[in-house]
Coordinates of C-alpha atoms in Angstrom, one line a residue:
Chain E
M1 CA 0.1 -5.4 2.1
F2 CA 3.0 -3.6 3.7
E3 CA 6.1 -5.9 4.4
V4 CA 8.4 -5.3 7.6
I5 CA 11.7 -6.0 7.4
G6 CA 12.8 -6.8 10.8
E7 CA 15.7 -4.7 12.2
R8 CA 16.8 -6.7 15.5
I9 CA 19.1 -8.9 14.7
N10 CA 21.9 -7.0 14.3
T11 CA 25.4 -7.3 16.3
S12 CA 25.5 -3.5 16.4
R13 CA 23.0 -4.0 19.2
K14 CA 24.9 -5.5 22.3
K15 CA 22.6 -7.7 23.2
V16 CA 22.7 -9.3 20.2
Q17 CA 26.6 -9.1 19.9
A18 CA 27.0 -10.7 23.1
A19 CA 24.9 -13.6 22.1
V20 CA 26.8 -14.3 18.8
A21 CA 30.1 -13.9 20.7
E22 CA 28.4 -16.7 23.5
R23 CA 26.6 -18.6 20.8
D24 CA 23.9 -17.9 22.1
A25 CA 21.0 -19.8 20.2
D26 CA 17.8 -19.7 22.8
Y27 CA 18.5 -15.9 22.7
I28 CA 18.6 -15.4 19.0
V29 CA 15.8 -17.4 18.5
D30 CA 13.6 -16.0 21.2
D31 CA 14.1 -12.5 19.5
V32 CA 13.4 -14.0 16.0
K33 CA 10.4 -15.5 17.3
Q34 CA 9.0 -12.6 19.3
Q35 CA 9.5 -10.4 15.7
L36 CA 7.8 -12.6 13.4
A37 CA 5.0 -13.1 16.5
A38 CA 4.3 -9.3 15.9
G39 CA 4.5 -9.5 11.8
A40 CA 8.1 -9.4 10.4
D41 CA 8.1 -10.2 6.6
Y42 CA 11.6 -10.8 6.5
I43 CA 14.1 -10.9 9.2
D44 CA 17.3 -8.8 8.3
V45 CA 20.7 -10.8 9.5
N46 CA 23.5 -8.3 10.2
A47 CA 26.8 -9.9 11.6
G48 CA 29.1 -7.0 10.7
A49 CA 29.9 -5.4 14.1
R50 CA 32.6 -8.3 15.3
I51 CA 35.8 -7.3 12.8
G52 CA 36.9 -10.6 11.7
H53 CA 34.3 -12.8 12.6
E54 CA 31.8 -11.5 10.3
T55 CA 31.9 -14.8 8.0
E56 CA 31.6 -17.1 11.0
D57 CA 28.8 -15.0 12.6
M58 CA 26.9 -14.9 9.4
Q59 CA 27.0 -18.8 9.2
W60 CA 26.2 -19.5 12.7
L61 CA 23.2 -17.2 12.3
I62 CA 21.7 -18.2 9.9
D63 CA 22.4 -21.8 10.9
T64 CA 20.5 -20.7 14.1
I65 CA 17.7 -18.7 12.3
Q66 CA 16.4 -20.5 9.6
P67 CA 15.2 -23.8 11.0
I68 CA 12.6 -21.7 13.0
A69 CA 11.9 -18.8 10.3
T70 CA 8.7 -19.5 8.9
V71 CA 9.5 -15.6 6.5
P72 CA 12.7 -15.2 4.1
L73 CA 16.1 -13.6 6.1
C74 CA 17.3 -10.5 4.6
L75 CA 21.1 -10.7 3.9
D76 CA 22.5 -7.4 5.2
S77 CA 26.1 -7.0 4.7
P78 CA 28.7 -4.8 2.5
D79 CA 30.8 -7.8 1.2
P80 CA 30.1 -10.0 -1.8
A81 CA 32.1 -13.5 -0.3
V82 CA 30.0 -13.0 2.6
L83 CA 26.9 -12.8 1.2
E84 CA 27.8 -15.7 -1.3
M85 CA 28.2 -17.5 1.5
A86 CA 24.8 -16.8 3.1
F87 CA 23.0 -16.6 -0.8
Q88 CA 24.4 -20.7 -0.6
M89 CA 22.7 -21.3 2.5
V90 CA 19.3 -19.8 2.9
E91 CA 16.4 -21.8 1.7
A92 CA 13.6 -19.8 0.9
E93 CA 14.5 -16.6 -2.0
P94 CA 16.5 -13.9 0.4
M95 CA 16.4 -10.0 0.2
I96 CA 20.4 -9.0 -0.3
N97 CA 20.7 -5.9 1.9
S98 CA 22.1 -3.6 0.3
I99 CA 23.6 -2.2 -2.8
S100 CA 24.1 1.9 -3.7
L101 CA 25.0 4.0 -6.2
E102 CA 29.0 4.3 -4.2
T103 CA 31.3 3.2 -6.9
D104 CA 33.0 0.7 -4.7
R105 CA 30.2 -1.0 -2.8
L106 CA 28.1 -0.7 -6.8
G107 CA 31.2 -2.4 -8.6
A108 CA 31.3 -5.0 -5.9
M109 CA 27.6 -6.2 -5.3
L110 CA 26.8 -5.7 -9.2
P111 CA 28.7 -9.1 -10.3
F112 CA 27.2 -10.7 -7.3
L113 CA 23.4 -10.0 -8.2
E114 CA 23.7 -10.9 -11.3
G115 CA 21.5 -14.0 -12.6
K116 CA 20.6 -14.2 -8.6
A117 CA 16.9 -14.7 -7.8
C118 CA 16.5 -12.7 -4.7
K119 CA 15.1 -9.1 -3.7
V120 CA 17.4 -5.8 -3.4
I121 CA 17.3 -2.9 -1.0
A122 CA 18.8 -0.5 -3.1
L123 CA 20.0 3.1 -1.5
C124 CA 19.7 6.4 -3.1
M125 CA 23.4 6.9 -1.9
D126 CA 26.4 8.0 -4.5
D127 CA 29.7 9.1 -4.1
A128 CA 28.7 12.7 -3.5
G129 CA 26.9 11.6 -0.1
M130 CA 23.0 11.8 0.8
P131 CA 20.7 13.3 -1.5
A132 CA 20.1 16.8 -1.7
S133 CA 16.5 17.4 -3.2
S134 CA 13.2 15.0 -4.7
D135 CA 15.0 15.4 -8.4
D136 CA 18.1 14.1 -6.8
I137 CA 16.9 11.3 -5.0
I138 CA 14.5 10.0 -8.1
G139 CA 17.8 10.6 -10.5
R140 CA 19.7 7.9 -7.9
A141 CA 16.4 5.5 -8.1
V142 CA 16.2 5.3 -11.7
K143 CA 19.9 4.8 -12.1
L144 CA 19.4 2.5 -8.9
V145 CA 16.8 0.3 -11.4
E146 CA 18.4 0.5 -14.4
E147 CA 21.9 -0.8 -13.2
L148 CA 19.8 -3.8 -11.6
N149 CA 17.9 -4.7 -14.4
R150 CA 20.8 -5.1 -16.3
V151 CA 22.2 -7.7 -14.1
G152 CA 18.9 -9.3 -14.3
I153 CA 16.5 -8.4 -11.3
K154 CA 13.4 -7.6 -12.1
T155 CA 12.4 -4.0 -11.2
E156 CA 9.5 -5.8 -8.8
S157 CA 12.5 -7.3 -6.9
I158 CA 13.9 -4.1 -6.3
Y159 CA 13.3 -2.1 -2.6
I160 CA 14.5 1.6 -3.1
D161 CA 15.1 3.2 0.4
P162 CA 15.2 6.8 -0.5
L163 CA 17.1 7.8 2.7
V164 CA 15.2 10.0 5.1
Q165 CA 17.1 13.1 6.5
P166 CA 16.3 14.6 9.9
I167 CA 13.8 17.5 9.7
S168 CA 15.5 19.3 12.7
T169 CA 18.5 20.3 9.7
D170 CA 15.8 21.2 7.3
S171 CA 12.0 21.9 7.4
N172 CA 11.7 20.7 3.8
K173 CA 13.2 17.2 4.4
G174 CA 9.8 15.8 5.1
V175 CA 8.3 16.8 1.8
M176 CA 11.6 16.1 0.1
V177 CA 11.5 12.3 0.8
L178 CA 7.2 12.0 0.4
D179 CA 7.6 14.0 -3.3
A180 CA 10.2 11.9 -4.2
V181 CA 8.7 8.7 -3.0
R182 CA 5.8 9.6 -5.5
G183 CA 8.0 10.2 -8.6
I184 CA 9.9 7.2 -8.3
K185 CA 6.7 5.3 -8.1
K186 CA 5.1 7.3 -10.8
N187 CA 8.4 5.8 -13.0
F188 CA 7.9 2.3 -11.5
P189 CA 5.3 1.4 -10.1
E190 CA 6.4 -1.6 -9.7
V191 CA 9.5 -1.4 -7.5
H192 CA 9.0 -1.2 -3.3
I193 CA 10.0 1.5 -1.1
T194 CA 11.5 1.2 2.0
G195 CA 13.7 2.3 4.5
G196 CA 14.4 3.4 8.2
L197 CA 11.9 6.1 9.1
S198 CA 13.3 7.1 12.7
N199 CA 15.7 9.2 11.2
I200 CA 13.3 11.8 10.4
S201 CA 12.5 13.0 13.7
Y202 CA 17.0 13.0 14.8
G203 CA 17.5 16.0 17.2
L204 CA 13.7 16.6 18.1
P205 CA 12.0 15.8 21.0
Q206 CA 8.9 13.1 21.2
R207 CA 10.3 11.7 18.9
R208 CA 8.1 8.6 19.0
I209 CA 4.8 11.0 17.7
I210 CA 6.8 12.1 14.3
N211 CA 8.1 9.3 13.7
R212 CA 4.6 7.2 14.1
T213 CA 3.0 10.4 11.9
F214 CA 5.5 9.9 9.4
V215 CA 4.9 6.5 8.5
G216 CA 1.2 7.3 7.9
L217 CA 2.2 10.1 5.4
M218 CA 5.4 7.8 3.6
M219 CA 2.6 5.0 3.0
D220 CA -0.1 7.4 1.7
A221 CA 2.8 8.7 -1.1
G222 CA 3.7 5.0 -1.6
M223 CA 6.1 3.3 1.0
D224 CA 5.0 -0.2 1.2
S225 CA 8.1 -1.5 3.8
A226 CA 10.5 -0.6 6.3
I227 CA 13.0 -1.3 8.1
I228 CA 12.2 -1.6 11.6
D229 CA 11.7 -3.1 15.1
P230 CA 8.4 -5.2 14.9
L231 CA 8.3 -5.3 18.4
D232 CA 7.6 -0.7 18.5
Q233 CA 4.3 -1.6 18.7
A234 CA 3.1 1.9 18.5
I235 CA 4.9 2.2 14.7
M236 CA 3.2 -1.7 14.0
A237 CA -0.3 -0.2 14.9
T238 CA 0.2 2.7 13.1
I239 CA 1.3 0.8 9.9
K240 CA -1.3 -1.8 10.3
T241 CA -4.3 1.0 10.5
A242 CA -2.8 3.0 7.5
D243 CA -3.2 0.1 5.4
M244 CA -6.5 -0.2 6.6
L245 CA -7.4 3.3 5.6
L246 CA -5.3 3.2 2.3
G247 CA -7.8 0.5 1.4
H248 CA -5.5 -2.7 1.6
D249 CA -7.4 -4.5 4.4
N250 CA -10.6 -5.9 3.2
F251 CA -13.3 -5.6 5.7
C252 CA -10.7 -3.9 7.9
G253 CA -10.1 -8.0 8.7
G254 CA -6.0 -7.1 9.5
Y255 CA -7.2 -4.3 11.8
L256 CA -9.7 -6.0 13.7
K257 CA -7.6 -8.8 14.3
G258 CA -4.8 -6.4 15.2
V259 CA -7.2 -5.1 17.6
R260 CA -8.4 -8.6 19.5
S261 CA -4.6 -9.5 20.2
G262 CA -4.3 -6.8 21.8
A263 CA -1.9 -5.2 18.9
I264 CA -3.4 -2.6 17.9
K265 CA -4.4 0.2 21.1
S266 CA -5.7 3.9 20.8
Chain I
M1 CA -0.9 26.2 8.2
F2 CA -3.7 24.2 8.9
E3 CA -7.1 26.1 10.6
V4 CA -8.6 24.0 13.2
I5 CA -12.6 25.2 13.3
G6 CA -13.5 24.7 17.1
E7 CA -16.7 22.4 17.0
R8 CA -17.8 22.6 21.0
I9 CA -20.5 25.9 21.1
N10 CA -23.0 23.5 19.8
T11 CA -26.5 23.1 21.6
S12 CA -26.8 19.6 20.6
R13 CA -23.8 19.0 23.3
K14 CA -26.0 18.1 26.6
K15 CA -23.9 20.7 29.0
V16 CA -24.0 23.7 26.0
Q17 CA -27.7 23.4 25.4
A18 CA -28.2 23.3 29.5
A19 CA -25.6 26.3 29.7
V20 CA -27.6 28.0 27.1
A21 CA -31.0 27.3 28.6
E22 CA -29.8 28.8 31.7
R23 CA -27.9 31.7 29.8
D24 CA -25.0 30.6 32.2
A25 CA -22.2 33.2 30.0
D26 CA -19.5 31.9 32.6
Y27 CA -19.6 28.4 31.2
I28 CA -20.1 29.3 27.4
V29 CA -17.2 31.6 28.0
D30 CA -14.8 29.1 30.0
D31 CA -15.1 26.7 27.0
V32 CA -14.6 29.5 24.3
K33 CA -11.1 30.7 26.2
Q34 CA -10.3 26.7 26.5
Q35 CA -10.7 26.2 22.7
L36 CA -8.6 29.3 21.9
A37 CA -6.1 28.2 24.1
A38 CA -5.7 25.1 22.0
G39 CA -5.4 26.4 18.9
A40 CA -8.9 27.1 17.5
D41 CA -8.9 29.1 14.5
Y42 CA -12.6 29.9 14.1
I43 CA -14.9 28.9 17.0
D44 CA -18.1 27.5 15.7
V45 CA -21.3 28.6 17.0
N46 CA -24.7 26.2 16.6
A47 CA -27.8 27.2 18.0
G48 CA -30.0 25.1 16.7
A49 CA -31.7 22.4 19.2
R50 CA -33.5 24.1 21.0
I51 CA -36.2 24.1 18.9
G52 CA -38.4 27.4 18.6
H53 CA -35.3 29.0 20.6
E54 CA -32.3 29.2 17.5
T55 CA -32.9 32.8 16.7
E56 CA -32.6 33.9 20.6
D57 CA -29.9 31.6 21.5
M58 CA -27.7 32.3 18.9
Q59 CA -28.1 36.4 19.5
W60 CA -27.0 35.5 23.2
L61 CA -24.3 33.2 22.0
I62 CA -22.3 35.7 19.9
D63 CA -23.1 38.3 22.4
T64 CA -21.5 36.3 25.2
I65 CA -18.5 34.5 22.9
Q66 CA -17.6 37.9 20.9
P67 CA -16.0 40.0 23.8
I68 CA -13.3 36.8 24.4
A69 CA -13.1 35.9 20.9
T70 CA -9.4 36.5 19.4
V71 CA -11.0 34.5 16.6
P72 CA -13.7 34.6 13.6
L73 CA -16.8 33.0 14.1
C74 CA -18.0 30.2 12.3
L75 CA -22.2 30.7 12.2
D76 CA -23.8 27.3 12.1
S77 CA -26.9 27.4 11.2
P78 CA -29.1 26.0 7.9
D79 CA -31.5 29.1 8.6
P80 CA -30.5 32.2 6.4
A81 CA -33.1 34.6 8.7
V82 CA -30.8 33.4 11.8
L83 CA -27.5 33.5 9.7
E84 CA -28.4 37.0 8.7
M85 CA -29.4 38.5 11.8
A86 CA -25.9 36.6 13.4
F87 CA -23.8 38.1 10.2
Q88 CA -25.1 41.7 11.4
M89 CA -23.8 41.2 14.8
V90 CA -20.0 39.9 14.4
E91 CA -17.0 42.0 14.0
A92 CA -14.3 40.1 12.2
E93 CA -15.6 37.9 8.9
P94 CA -17.1 35.2 9.4
M95 CA -17.0 31.5 8.6
I96 CA -20.7 30.3 7.2
N97 CA -21.1 26.7 8.1
S98 CA -22.9 25.4 5.7
I99 CA -24.0 25.1 2.1
S100 CA -24.4 22.4 0.3
L101 CA -25.9 21.1 -3.1
E102 CA -29.3 19.4 -2.0
T103 CA -32.0 21.7 -3.8
D104 CA -33.7 23.1 -0.5
R105 CA -30.7 24.5 1.3
L106 CA -29.3 25.6 -1.9
G107 CA -32.2 27.7 -2.8
A108 CA -32.1 29.5 0.9
M109 CA -28.6 30.1 1.3
L110 CA -26.9 31.5 -2.4
P111 CA -29.6 34.5 -2.2
F112 CA -27.8 35.0 1.8
L113 CA -24.3 34.5 0.2
E114 CA -25.1 36.9 -2.6
G115 CA -22.0 39.9 -2.4
K116 CA -21.5 39.0 1.2
A117 CA -17.7 38.7 2.5
C118 CA -17.4 35.7 4.2
K119 CA -15.4 32.4 4.1
V120 CA -18.3 29.3 3.5
I121 CA -18.1 25.4 4.5
A122 CA -19.7 23.8 1.5
L123 CA -20.5 20.2 2.0
C124 CA -20.6 17.7 -0.9
M125 CA -24.3 16.7 -0.4
D126 CA -27.0 16.6 -2.5
D127 CA -30.5 15.4 -3.0
A128 CA -29.5 11.7 -3.8
G129 CA -27.4 12.2 -0.6
M130 CA -23.4 11.2 0.4
P131 CA -21.5 11.0 -2.6
A132 CA -20.6 7.2 -4.0
S133 CA -17.3 7.9 -5.5
S134 CA -14.1 9.8 -5.5
D135 CA -15.6 11.3 -9.0
D136 CA -18.8 11.8 -7.6
I137 CA -17.3 13.9 -4.5
I138 CA -14.9 15.9 -7.6
G139 CA -18.4 16.7 -9.2
R140 CA -20.2 18.3 -6.7
A141 CA -17.0 20.5 -5.6
V142 CA -16.9 21.7 -8.8
K143 CA -20.3 22.7 -8.6
L144 CA -20.1 24.0 -5.4
V145 CA -17.4 26.6 -6.6
E146 CA -19.6 27.2 -9.6
E147 CA -22.5 27.9 -7.5
L148 CA -20.9 30.2 -5.0
N149 CA -18.2 32.1 -7.5
R150 CA -21.8 32.8 -9.2
V151 CA -23.3 35.0 -5.9
G152 CA -19.2 36.1 -5.5
I153 CA -17.8 34.2 -2.9
K154 CA -14.3 33.5 -4.3
T155 CA -12.6 30.7 -4.5
E156 CA -10.3 31.3 -1.5
S157 CA -13.0 31.6 0.9
I158 CA -14.6 28.2 0.1
Y159 CA -14.4 25.6 2.5
I160 CA -14.9 22.0 0.5
D161 CA -16.4 19.2 3.0
P162 CA -15.9 16.1 0.9
L163 CA -18.2 14.3 3.7
V164 CA -15.7 11.6 5.3
Q165 CA -17.5 7.9 5.7
P166 CA -17.3 4.8 7.7
I167 CA -14.4 2.5 6.5
S168 CA -16.5 0.1 8.5
T169 CA -18.8 0.1 5.6
D170 CA -16.8 -0.2 3.0
S171 CA -12.6 -1.0 3.1
N172 CA -12.5 1.5 -0.1
K173 CA -14.0 4.9 1.8
G174 CA -10.9 5.6 2.8
V175 CA -8.9 5.9 -0.6
M176 CA -12.4 7.4 -2.2
V177 CA -12.2 10.6 0.1
L178 CA -8.2 10.8 -0.2
D179 CA -8.3 10.4 -4.2
A180 CA -11.4 13.2 -3.9
V181 CA -9.6 15.8 -1.8
R182 CA -6.6 15.5 -4.6
G183 CA -8.7 15.9 -7.2
I184 CA -10.3 19.2 -5.7
K185 CA -6.9 20.3 -5.4
K186 CA -5.9 19.7 -8.8
N187 CA -9.1 21.5 -9.8
F188 CA -8.6 24.4 -7.6
P189 CA -5.5 24.5 -5.7
E190 CA -6.9 27.6 -3.6
V191 CA -10.0 26.1 -2.5
H192 CA -9.3 24.9 1.2
I193 CA -10.8 21.3 2.4
T194 CA -12.6 20.7 5.7
G195 CA -14.9 18.6 7.7
G196 CA -15.0 16.4 10.1
L197 CA -12.8 13.4 10.4
S198 CA -14.0 10.9 13.2
N199 CA -16.9 9.4 11.1
I200 CA -14.1 7.5 9.4
S201 CA -13.6 4.9 12.4
Y202 CA -17.6 4.8 13.0
G203 CA -18.7 1.3 13.9
L204 CA -14.5 -0.1 15.0
P205 CA -13.1 -0.3 17.9
Q206 CA -10.5 1.8 19.1
R207 CA -11.7 4.6 17.0
R208 CA -8.4 7.2 18.0
I209 CA -6.0 5.4 16.5
I210 CA -7.9 5.7 13.3
N211 CA -8.6 9.0 13.5
R212 CA -5.4 10.1 14.0
T213 CA -3.7 8.3 11.5
F214 CA -6.8 9.3 9.0
V215 CA -5.8 13.3 10.2
G216 CA -2.5 12.8 8.5
L217 CA -3.2 11.1 5.5
M218 CA -5.4 13.7 4.6
M219 CA -3.5 16.9 5.4
D220 CA -1.1 14.8 2.8
A221 CA -3.7 15.0 0.1
G222 CA -4.7 18.3 1.1
M223 CA -7.0 18.8 3.8
D224 CA -6.1 22.4 5.1
S225 CA -8.9 22.8 8.1
A226 CA -10.9 20.5 10.0
I227 CA -14.3 20.7 12.3
I228 CA -13.0 18.8 15.6
D229 CA -12.8 19.7 19.4
P230 CA -9.9 21.6 19.8
L231 CA -9.4 19.9 23.5
D232 CA -8.8 16.5 21.7
Q233 CA -4.7 16.8 22.5
A234 CA -4.3 14.0 20.6
I235 CA -5.8 14.9 17.0
M236 CA -4.1 18.8 18.0
A237 CA -1.0 17.1 18.5
T238 CA -1.0 14.7 15.2
I239 CA -2.1 17.8 13.1
K240 CA 0.9 19.6 14.4
T241 CA 3.3 17.3 14.1
A242 CA 1.8 16.2 10.5
D243 CA 2.0 20.2 10.0
M244 CA 5.7 20.0 10.6
L245 CA 6.3 16.8 8.3
L246 CA 4.7 18.3 5.6
G247 CA 6.7 21.4 5.3
H248 CA 4.8 24.4 6.9
D249 CA 6.8 24.6 10.1
N250 CA 9.8 26.8 9.5
F251 CA 12.4 25.3 11.8
C252 CA 9.8 23.4 13.6
G253 CA 9.0 26.3 15.8
G254 CA 5.2 25.5 15.8
Y255 CA 6.3 22.2 17.2
L256 CA 8.6 22.7 19.4
K257 CA 6.4 25.2 20.7
G258 CA 3.5 22.8 21.4
V259 CA 6.3 20.2 23.2
R260 CA 7.4 22.6 25.3
S261 CA 4.0 23.8 26.2
G262 CA 3.4 20.3 27.0
A263 CA 0.5 20.3 24.1
I264 CA 2.6 17.7 22.1
K265 CA 3.3 14.4 23.6
S266 CA 4.5 11.1 22.1

């Protein structure tokens, strides 16, 4: 089944930042409960936006969220020290967001990850920037899996983010990432594919129809996870519907439950 | 680019049947003009519902439609005599709807098609009924291509209909047809894939989200044509969007035109 990483608890969102600054636990708890009710499989926690406060903000967020979280947390920081502190706090095996092939990030993250029991989001980004072709994405994914395997992270715990790029800049950007996902899954059938989706429609009008059509195509190619807002009902309904069409929903049970709850509407 | 076969001129539709019975040319012309404005690439013409009147009804419909049709007609009948008459009337190279592997139909249609310049819709139906697996669909498609090639129909003029079946009867029916489309395109890259889509959602609630999600997946698998109602704006908008995402729309020109005209809305 598709896994949804709920992206809302991020201090780059103004209301979340205000709630964190004021230590408004009710706001955070309510937001997380809504994400869980909407079907989040992980709750991403990012406390990076208040410069100089990341450690204490992350600590407070985990303290606030963990008692009501019925799913694991996705610890979202580029700082191994913050991640180490957060990792010691969490009870359920977390997801780490994220590693990449950028020299500094790779060098900082590999020692932190070594021997740890966790899932890892691995971005196909390197020192040259965004990938330029399907083969480039696949090549970076292969390197990421090799580096992570070497420090003891199993392939089935790796969530590759192929980095969706705007189709408005190049009509081929959709096919590029779809082909890359197929290529990565061919190399590593057990690896997961995740990422944000809305970049695809950046710069174009009527973005929602592009985003929801695209998620179906990405799932068909092999994407089995996404970092999204679980309260975006249109995307969530399309994910449940595509999961059914792709044979992951016995007797259409999940789809029918979604219709009954009002989560899936035409 | 995706080809839309507009299905509305069919005497099994009550209003069309009434218009045909009353020789109400204005009604038919208006309907066809709407289909053309919505982007139909073929206009299907089926006069089969008024028993005993098919020949004269088909003749009248072609006489009525041809002067305003800016696209070819899709002549839709199981009767070679009706098709022969219709074929002689049309100016642009028509599509013939349809042949199948059912003994009677195959035996009647092959002599009619022999040496003709036309496109052909070929249904993956045989004397055993609907196909039971991906391999079954692929095997039937191979036979259809072989039979049609033998009477001079080129592979690129063949539109295979893999026969979409309801997912409510078996959770695997989506994957079955998607895999079959991939298999057919692997065998014959130049063959077209067409068919109706709405059968997939038969028996389930909120059918529109299923249909529009499914068309994207089918296009990703290789479907490049469908027999649909071009006035169904949601399906048409999804087709244009998926065409863009799959790299068939340079500079997103078709998508942007669709947004400007109001045809594509989130």
